[in-house]
Amino acid sequence: MVHELLRQRKWRIMDQSHVGPMFDARQSFAIDDTLCTSVGQGGSDAVVRTWVHHDTIVLGIQDTKLPYLQEGVSFLEAQGYRVIVRNSGGLAVVLDEGVLNVSLILPESKKAIDINQGYEAMWELMKQMLSSYPVTVEAKEIVGSYCPGSYDLSIAGKKFAGISQRRVRGGVAVQIYICVNGSGSARAEIIRQFYERGLQGAETKFVYPRIVPATMASLSELLQEPLTISDMMLRLLQTLRSFGSELYSSSLTEREWPLYEQYWQRMVERNEKASLPLS
């Protein structure tokens, strides 16, 4: 059974998976908010946006409250990462050229979308995309992973993807990062060291995850097959077509650009408040 949220008559496709290293992750979160507003107001069909950012660590709001945040951020920057704070929930994640992000942006105009419905739809999409492999994609919290949640996606107990959601003005963005290739455990080790430096053994009200790098892997590692971002893009588009949806490609419209400027400014201000450099 295909999840009802995936059965859109039309999907507007915005592919930003090959923009390159200058593409700033703050732009991505501003674009998703713009599209949420546009979709929520009936100005756009449902959107599938794909995006890749190079050497970026995206922190959650809670990460900015680490007692030794600057030490943690300085460590990440010394490893060559740009550090930003996102506007949706969750904790620190690694984005690089081996990580594909997919946003499903859906309208809540006709009826509310339950939070679990959004997660289930994305899980179903991933299962369909990987249906040619003899594996089971599970959705459950993987303790020891970074940004753990009840809808961590895993194969054989190792997490390869995490899902978050954001709601803005009648639109819902269900966002997933998929570790397509590279080393999942090496990415996790970076975040483990970030928390080690950011906490330095201090007691905090909020319980930050204890990262165990071996709990994470990329799809290439799990499937023992060299996969690329382009491979996953092809699987995504073929899967959406198999649901009977019409797909068309689009960038931001003239009406959406002023909205984007507003949301971009908010992202810049959010990062300034967190005292993160605007590198």
mmCIF file of C-alpha atoms in Angstrom:
data_model
loop_
_atom_site.group_PDB
_atom_site.id
_atom_site.type_symbol
_atom_site.label_atom_id
_atom_site.label_comp_id
_atom_site.label_asym_id
_atom_site.label_seq_id
_atom_site.Cartn_x
_atom_site.Cartn_y
_atom_site.Cartn_z
ATOM 1 C CA MET A 1 0.000 0.000 0.000
ATOM 2 C CA VAL A 2 1.375 3.381 -1.004
ATOM 3 C CA HIS A 3 0.994 6.008 1.722
ATOM 4 C CA GLU A 4 -1.766 8.501 0.854
ATOM 5 C CA LEU A 5 0.597 11.491 1.237
ATOM 6 C CA LEU A 6 2.784 10.071 -1.537
ATOM 7 C CA ARG A 7 -0.164 9.878 -3.935
ATOM 8 C CA GLN A 8 -0.015 13.469 -5.145
ATOM 9 C CA ARG A 9 -1.495 14.127 -8.580
ATOM 10 C CA LYS A 10 1.483 16.368 -9.381
ATOM 11 C CA TRP A 11 4.906 16.722 -7.754
ATOM 12 C CA ARG A 12 6.889 19.879 -8.384
ATOM 13 C CA ILE A 13 10.537 18.773 -8.415
ATOM 14 C CA MET A 14 13.256 21.165 -7.273
ATOM 15 C CA ASP A 15 16.617 19.435 -7.663
ATOM 16 C CA GLN A 16 19.472 21.232 -5.889
ATOM 17 C CA SER A 17 21.639 18.156 -5.438
ATOM 18 C CA HIS A 18 24.445 19.374 -7.711
ATOM 19 C CA VAL A 19 24.671 23.097 -6.915
ATOM 20 C CA GLY A 20 28.196 22.710 -5.515
ATOM 21 C CA PRO A 21 30.291 23.702 -2.487
ATOM 22 C CA MET A 22 29.178 27.357 -2.381
ATOM 23 C CA PHE A 23 25.538 26.362 -1.682
ATOM 24 C CA ASP A 24 24.940 27.461 1.931
ATOM 25 C CA ALA A 25 22.775 25.179 4.107
ATOM 26 C CA ARG A 26 21.054 28.223 5.616
ATOM 27 C CA GLN A 27 19.650 28.816 2.113
ATOM 28 C CA SER A 28 18.124 25.328 2.132
ATOM 29 C CA PHE A 29 16.154 25.880 5.306
ATOM 30 C CA ALA A 30 14.965 29.279 4.030
ATOM 31 C CA ILE A 31 13.896 27.671 0.722
ATOM 32 C CA ASP A 32 11.917 24.950 2.527
ATOM 33 C CA ASP A 33 10.098 27.570 4.633
ATOM 34 C CA THR A 34 9.338 29.526 1.454
ATOM 35 C CA LEU A 35 7.930 26.424 -0.243
ATOM 36 C CA CYS A 36 5.927 25.476 2.880
ATOM 37 C CA THR A 37 4.274 28.899 2.800
ATOM 38 C CA SER A 38 3.659 28.725 -0.953
ATOM 39 C CA VAL A 39 2.217 25.193 -0.803
ATOM 40 C CA GLY A 40 0.193 26.002 2.324
ATOM 41 C CA GLN A 41 -1.389 29.034 0.650
ATOM 42 C CA GLY A 42 -2.292 27.052 -2.470
ATOM 43 C CA GLY A 43 0.319 28.823 -4.618
ATOM 44 C CA SER A 44 2.161 25.620 -5.498
ATOM 45 C CA ASP A 45 1.661 21.908 -6.001
ATOM 46 C CA ALA A 46 3.295 19.590 -3.470
ATOM 47 C CA VAL A 47 7.085 19.786 -3.786
ATOM 48 C CA VAL A 48 9.933 17.300 -3.673
ATOM 49 C CA ARG A 49 13.171 19.206 -3.131
ATOM 50 C CA THR A 50 16.536 17.452 -3.195
ATOM 51 C CA TRP A 51 19.680 19.093 -1.878
ATOM 52 C CA VAL A 52 23.329 18.395 -1.076
ATOM 53 C CA HIS A 53 25.699 20.568 0.967
ATOM 54 C CA HIS A 54 29.439 20.175 1.182
ATOM 55 C CA ASP A 55 31.299 19.828 4.523
ATOM 56 C CA THR A 56 28.603 21.324 6.746
ATOM 57 C CA ILE A 57 27.542 20.508 10.287
ATOM 58 C CA VAL A 58 23.938 21.485 10.988
ATOM 59 C CA LEU A 59 23.224 22.056 14.678
ATOM 60 C CA GLY A 60 19.827 21.957 16.366
ATOM 61 C CA ILE A 61 18.658 24.675 18.772
ATOM 62 C CA GLN A 62 19.520 22.478 21.767
ATOM 63 C CA ASP A 63 23.133 22.139 20.579
ATOM 64 C CA THR A 64 23.576 25.912 20.889
ATOM 65 C CA LYS A 65 23.061 25.523 24.662
ATOM 66 C CA LEU A 66 26.137 23.322 25.129
ATOM 67 C CA PRO A 67 28.258 24.742 27.983
ATOM 68 C CA TYR A 68 31.391 24.856 25.805
ATOM 69 C CA LEU A 69 29.763 25.475 22.422
ATOM 70 C CA GLN A 70 32.595 27.599 21.020
ATOM 71 C CA GLU A 71 35.181 24.895 21.735
ATOM 72 C CA GLY A 72 32.972 22.375 19.930
ATOM 73 C CA VAL A 73 32.431 24.694 16.960
ATOM 74 C CA SER A 74 36.141 25.567 16.764
ATOM 75 C CA PHE A 75 36.944 21.833 16.564
ATOM 76 C CA LEU A 76 34.463 21.362 13.680
ATOM 77 C CA GLU A 77 35.842 24.358 11.808
ATOM 78 C CA ALA A 78 39.400 23.049 12.275
ATOM 79 C CA GLN A 79 38.223 19.847 10.512
ATOM 80 C CA GLY A 80 37.097 21.985 7.557
ATOM 81 C CA TYR A 81 33.351 22.130 8.314
ATOM 82 C CA ARG A 82 31.039 25.127 8.064
ATOM 83 C CA VAL A 83 28.672 25.203 11.067
ATOM 84 C CA ILE A 84 25.078 26.457 10.941
ATOM 85 C CA VAL A 85 21.969 26.269 13.161
ATOM 86 C CA ARG A 86 18.757 25.045 11.530
ATOM 87 C CA ASN A 87 15.194 26.119 12.239
ATOM 88 C CA SER A 88 13.693 22.619 12.545
ATOM 89 C CA GLY A 89 13.961 20.195 15.447
ATOM 90 C CA GLY A 90 16.659 17.666 16.197
ATOM 91 C CA LEU A 91 20.360 17.744 16.986
ATOM 92 C CA ALA A 92 23.698 17.919 15.148
ATOM 93 C CA VAL A 93 24.015 16.142 11.788
ATOM 94 C CA VAL A 94 26.745 15.931 9.147
ATOM 95 C CA LEU A 95 26.081 17.031 5.572
ATOM 96 C CA ASP A 96 28.654 16.412 2.858
ATOM 97 C CA GLU A 97 28.763 15.457 -0.816
ATOM 98 C CA GLY A 98 27.817 11.850 0.088
ATOM 99 C CA VAL A 99 24.606 12.850 1.897
ATOM 100 C CA LEU A 100 21.383 13.413 -0.054
ATOM 101 C CA ASN A 101 18.644 15.471 1.604
ATOM 102 C CA VAL A 102 15.051 15.134 0.451
ATOM 103 C CA SER A 103 12.199 17.418 1.515
ATOM 104 C CA LEU A 104 8.566 16.478 0.888
ATOM 105 C CA ILE A 105 6.568 19.702 1.136
ATOM 106 C CA LEU A 106 2.861 19.081 1.524
ATOM 107 C CA PRO A 107 -0.262 21.201 2.069
ATOM 108 C CA GLU A 108 -2.319 20.927 5.244
ATOM 109 C CA SER A 109 -5.123 22.957 3.662
ATOM 110 C CA LYS A 110 -7.676 20.154 3.268
ATOM 111 C CA LYS A 111 -6.895 18.297 6.479
ATOM 112 C CA ALA A 112 -4.204 18.280 9.135
ATOM 113 C CA ILE A 113 -1.228 15.983 8.635
ATOM 114 C CA ASP A 114 -0.503 14.062 11.806
ATOM 115 C CA ILE A 115 3.206 14.155 12.717
ATOM 116 C CA ASN A 116 3.489 10.359 12.506
ATOM 117 C CA GLN A 117 1.823 10.420 9.071
ATOM 118 C CA GLY A 118 4.663 12.575 7.773
ATOM 119 C CA TYR A 119 7.286 10.194 9.174
ATOM 120 C CA GLU A 120 5.454 7.121 7.853
ATOM 121 C CA ALA A 121 5.224 8.633 4.355
ATOM 122 C CA MET A 122 8.974 9.269 4.217
ATOM 123 C CA TRP A 123 9.723 5.783 5.575
ATOM 124 C CA GLU A 124 7.448 4.290 2.908
ATOM 125 C CA LEU A 125 9.175 6.330 0.200
ATOM 126 C CA MET A 126 12.600 5.032 1.305
ATOM 127 C CA LYS A 127 11.368 1.423 1.418
ATOM 128 C CA GLN A 128 10.034 1.752 -2.126
ATOM 129 C CA MET A 129 13.266 3.370 -3.351
ATOM 130 C CA LEU A 130 15.291 0.446 -1.968
ATOM 131 C CA SER A 131 12.780 -2.286 -2.845
ATOM 132 C CA SER A 132 15.135 -3.921 -5.376
ATOM 133 C CA TYR A 133 17.524 -4.860 -2.538
ATOM 134 C CA PRO A 134 16.917 -7.890 -0.279
ATOM 135 C CA VAL A 135 16.974 -5.768 2.904
ATOM 136 C CA THR A 136 14.511 -4.579 5.529
ATOM 137 C CA VAL A 137 14.442 -0.841 6.215
ATOM 138 C CA GLU A 138 13.412 -0.389 9.847
ATOM 139 C CA ALA A 139 12.149 2.758 11.559
ATOM 140 C CA LYS A 140 13.121 2.912 15.242
ATOM 141 C CA GLU A 141 15.506 4.863 17.433
ATOM 142 C CA ILE A 142 19.119 3.783 17.022
ATOM 143 C CA VAL A 143 20.734 4.508 20.383
ATOM 144 C CA GLY A 144 24.299 5.722 19.904
ATOM 145 C CA SER A 145 23.578 7.484 16.592
ATOM 146 C CA TYR A 146 23.674 11.255 16.158
ATOM 147 C CA CYS A 147 20.363 13.130 16.151
ATOM 148 C CA PRO A 148 18.508 10.018 17.394
ATOM 149 C CA GLY A 149 14.736 9.765 16.964
ATOM 150 C CA SER A 150 11.948 7.202 16.858
ATOM 151 C CA TYR A 151 11.995 7.254 13.036
ATOM 152 C CA ASP A 152 15.720 6.665 12.497
ATOM 153 C CA LEU A 153 15.956 4.523 9.356
ATOM 154 C CA SER A 154 18.275 1.545 9.634
ATOM 155 C CA ILE A 155 19.296 -1.694 7.969
ATOM 156 C CA ALA A 156 20.587 -4.535 10.167
ATOM 157 C CA GLY A 157 20.630 -2.202 13.176
ATOM 158 C CA LYS A 158 22.782 0.507 11.546
ATOM 159 C CA LYS A 159 21.328 3.948 10.916
ATOM 160 C CA PHE A 160 21.708 5.470 7.452
ATOM 161 C CA ALA A 161 19.030 8.191 7.538
ATOM 162 C CA GLY A 162 17.197 10.525 9.916
ATOM 163 C CA ILE A 163 13.889 12.364 9.464
ATOM 164 C CA SER A 164 12.685 15.704 10.822
ATOM 165 C CA GLN A 165 9.623 17.869 10.219
ATOM 166 C CA ARG A 166 8.798 21.532 10.089
ATOM 167 C CA ARG A 167 5.409 23.218 9.830
ATOM 168 C CA VAL A 168 5.023 26.729 8.412
ATOM 169 C CA ARG A 169 1.766 28.515 7.491
ATOM 170 C CA GLY A 170 -0.306 25.578 6.324
ATOM 171 C CA GLY A 171 2.583 23.672 4.786
ATOM 172 C CA VAL A 172 4.564 20.724 6.172
ATOM 173 C CA ALA A 173 8.169 19.917 5.235
ATOM 174 C CA VAL A 174 9.182 16.330 5.962
ATOM 175 C CA GLN A 175 12.976 16.325 5.636
ATOM 176 C CA ILE A 176 15.327 13.343 5.476
ATOM 177 C CA TYR A 177 19.096 13.103 5.225
ATOM 178 C CA ILE A 178 20.325 9.911 3.557
ATOM 179 C CA CYS A 179 23.958 8.859 3.968
ATOM 180 C CA VAL A 180 24.402 7.497 0.444
ATOM 181 C CA ASN A 181 28.140 6.838 0.415
ATOM 182 C CA GLY A 182 31.269 7.468 2.457
ATOM 183 C CA SER A 183 31.805 6.274 6.027
ATOM 184 C CA GLY A 184 28.844 6.508 8.405
ATOM 185 C CA SER A 185 31.051 5.813 11.411
ATOM 186 C CA ALA A 186 33.583 8.519 10.422
ATOM 187 C CA ARG A 187 30.750 11.072 10.282
ATOM 188 C CA ALA A 188 29.534 9.899 13.699
ATOM 189 C CA GLU A 189 33.049 10.197 15.137
ATOM 190 C CA ILE A 190 33.137 13.892 14.165
ATOM 191 C CA ILE A 191 29.889 14.500 16.078
ATOM 192 C CA ARG A 192 31.111 12.399 19.031
ATOM 193 C CA GLN A 193 34.159 14.648 19.333
ATOM 194 C CA PHE A 194 32.013 17.777 18.954
ATOM 195 C CA TYR A 195 29.910 16.747 21.987
ATOM 196 C CA GLU A 196 32.999 15.722 23.934
ATOM 197 C CA ARG A 197 34.468 19.217 23.471
ATOM 198 C CA GLY A 198 31.118 20.981 23.869
ATOM 199 C CA LEU A 199 30.289 19.220 27.155
ATOM 200 C CA GLN A 200 33.709 18.590 28.720
ATOM 201 C CA GLY A 201 32.058 16.364 31.312
ATOM 202 C CA ALA A 202 29.636 19.082 32.518
ATOM 203 C CA GLU A 203 26.198 18.105 33.874
ATOM 204 C CA THR A 204 23.359 19.511 31.763
ATOM 205 C CA LYS A 205 19.564 19.415 32.130
ATOM 206 C CA PHE A 206 19.234 18.247 28.545
ATOM 207 C CA VAL A 207 20.690 14.804 27.861
ATOM 208 C CA TYR A 208 22.906 14.945 24.783
ATOM 209 C CA PRO A 209 23.406 11.677 22.882
ATOM 210 C CA ARG A 210 26.409 9.474 23.655
ATOM 211 C CA ILE A 211 27.609 8.755 20.141
ATOM 212 C CA VAL A 212 28.790 5.240 19.308
ATOM 213 C CA PRO A 213 30.202 5.557 15.756
ATOM 214 C CA ALA A 214 29.693 1.851 14.928
ATOM 215 C CA THR A 215 25.884 2.371 15.045
ATOM 216 C CA MET A 216 25.968 4.346 11.772
ATOM 217 C CA ALA A 217 26.738 3.409 8.166
ATOM 218 C CA SER A 218 26.082 4.646 4.637
ATOM 219 C CA LEU A 219 23.849 2.839 2.159
ATOM 220 C CA SER A 220 26.913 1.970 0.064
ATOM 221 C CA GLU A 221 28.422 0.244 3.110
ATOM 222 C CA LEU A 222 25.186 -1.524 4.052
ATOM 223 C CA LEU A 223 24.313 -2.673 0.530
ATOM 224 C CA GLN A 224 27.956 -3.375 -0.345
ATOM 225 C CA GLU A 225 27.515 -1.491 -3.573
ATOM 226 C CA PRO A 226 29.007 1.832 -4.700
ATOM 227 C CA LEU A 227 26.005 4.187 -4.803
ATOM 228 C CA THR A 228 26.044 7.823 -5.938
ATOM 229 C CA ILE A 229 23.763 10.795 -5.319
ATOM 230 C CA SER A 230 22.664 10.495 -8.988
ATOM 231 C CA ASP A 231 21.725 6.820 -8.434
ATOM 232 C CA MET A 232 19.476 7.790 -5.528
ATOM 233 C CA MET A 233 17.974 10.705 -7.474
ATOM 234 C CA LEU A 234 17.032 8.315 -10.270
ATOM 235 C CA ARG A 235 15.458 5.874 -7.789
ATOM 236 C CA LEU A 236 13.521 8.738 -6.164
ATOM 237 C CA LEU A 237 12.065 10.008 -9.457
ATOM 238 C CA GLN A 238 11.237 6.504 -10.712
ATOM 239 C CA THR A 239 9.506 5.723 -7.406
ATOM 240 C CA LEU A 240 7.405 8.910 -7.507
ATOM 241 C CA ARG A 241 6.388 8.097 -11.107
ATOM 242 C CA SER A 242 5.419 4.571 -10.063
ATOM 243 C CA PHE A 243 2.792 6.125 -7.732
ATOM 244 C CA GLY A 244 1.076 7.549 -10.824
ATOM 245 C CA SER A 245 2.188 11.124 -10.157
ATOM 246 C CA GLU A 246 3.028 13.676 -12.828
ATOM 247 C CA LEU A 247 6.483 15.226 -12.208
ATOM 248 C CA TYR A 248 7.662 18.609 -13.433
ATOM 249 C CA SER A 249 10.812 20.579 -12.711
ATOM 250 C CA SER A 250 10.759 24.083 -11.258
ATOM 251 C CA SER A 251 12.830 26.701 -9.445
ATOM 252 C CA LEU A 252 11.490 29.435 -7.132
ATOM 253 C CA THR A 253 8.824 31.578 -8.823
ATOM 254 C CA GLU A 254 8.698 35.361 -9.022
ATOM 255 C CA ARG A 255 6.072 35.325 -6.252
ATOM 256 C CA GLU A 256 8.220 33.138 -4.003
ATOM 257 C CA TRP A 257 11.454 35.147 -4.165
ATOM 258 C CA PRO A 258 10.319 37.950 -1.780
ATOM 259 C CA LEU A 259 9.230 35.253 0.723
ATOM 260 C CA TYR A 260 12.617 33.588 0.380
ATOM 261 C CA GLU A 261 14.394 36.887 1.180
ATOM 262 C CA GLN A 262 12.396 37.140 4.435
ATOM 263 C CA TYR A 263 13.134 33.555 5.491
ATOM 264 C CA TRP A 264 16.801 33.900 4.525
ATOM 265 C CA GLN A 265 17.083 36.968 6.778
ATOM 266 C CA ARG A 266 15.534 34.978 9.641
ATOM 267 C CA MET A 267 18.096 32.202 9.164
ATOM 268 C CA VAL A 268 20.941 34.738 9.199
ATOM 269 C CA GLU A 269 19.574 36.320 12.407
ATOM 270 C CA ARG A 270 19.078 32.906 14.043
ATOM 271 C CA ASN A 271 22.712 32.071 13.385
ATOM 272 C CA GLU A 272 23.894 35.462 14.625
ATOM 273 C CA LYS A 273 21.972 34.937 17.888
ATOM 274 C CA ALA A 274 23.731 31.609 18.326
ATOM 275 C CA SER A 275 27.041 33.502 18.008
ATOM 276 C CA LEU A 276 28.094 31.372 15.067
ATOM 277 C CA PRO A 277 30.414 32.993 12.527
ATOM 278 C CA LEU A 278 28.874 33.721 9.126
ATOM 279 C CA SER A 279 31.658 31.947 7.247
#
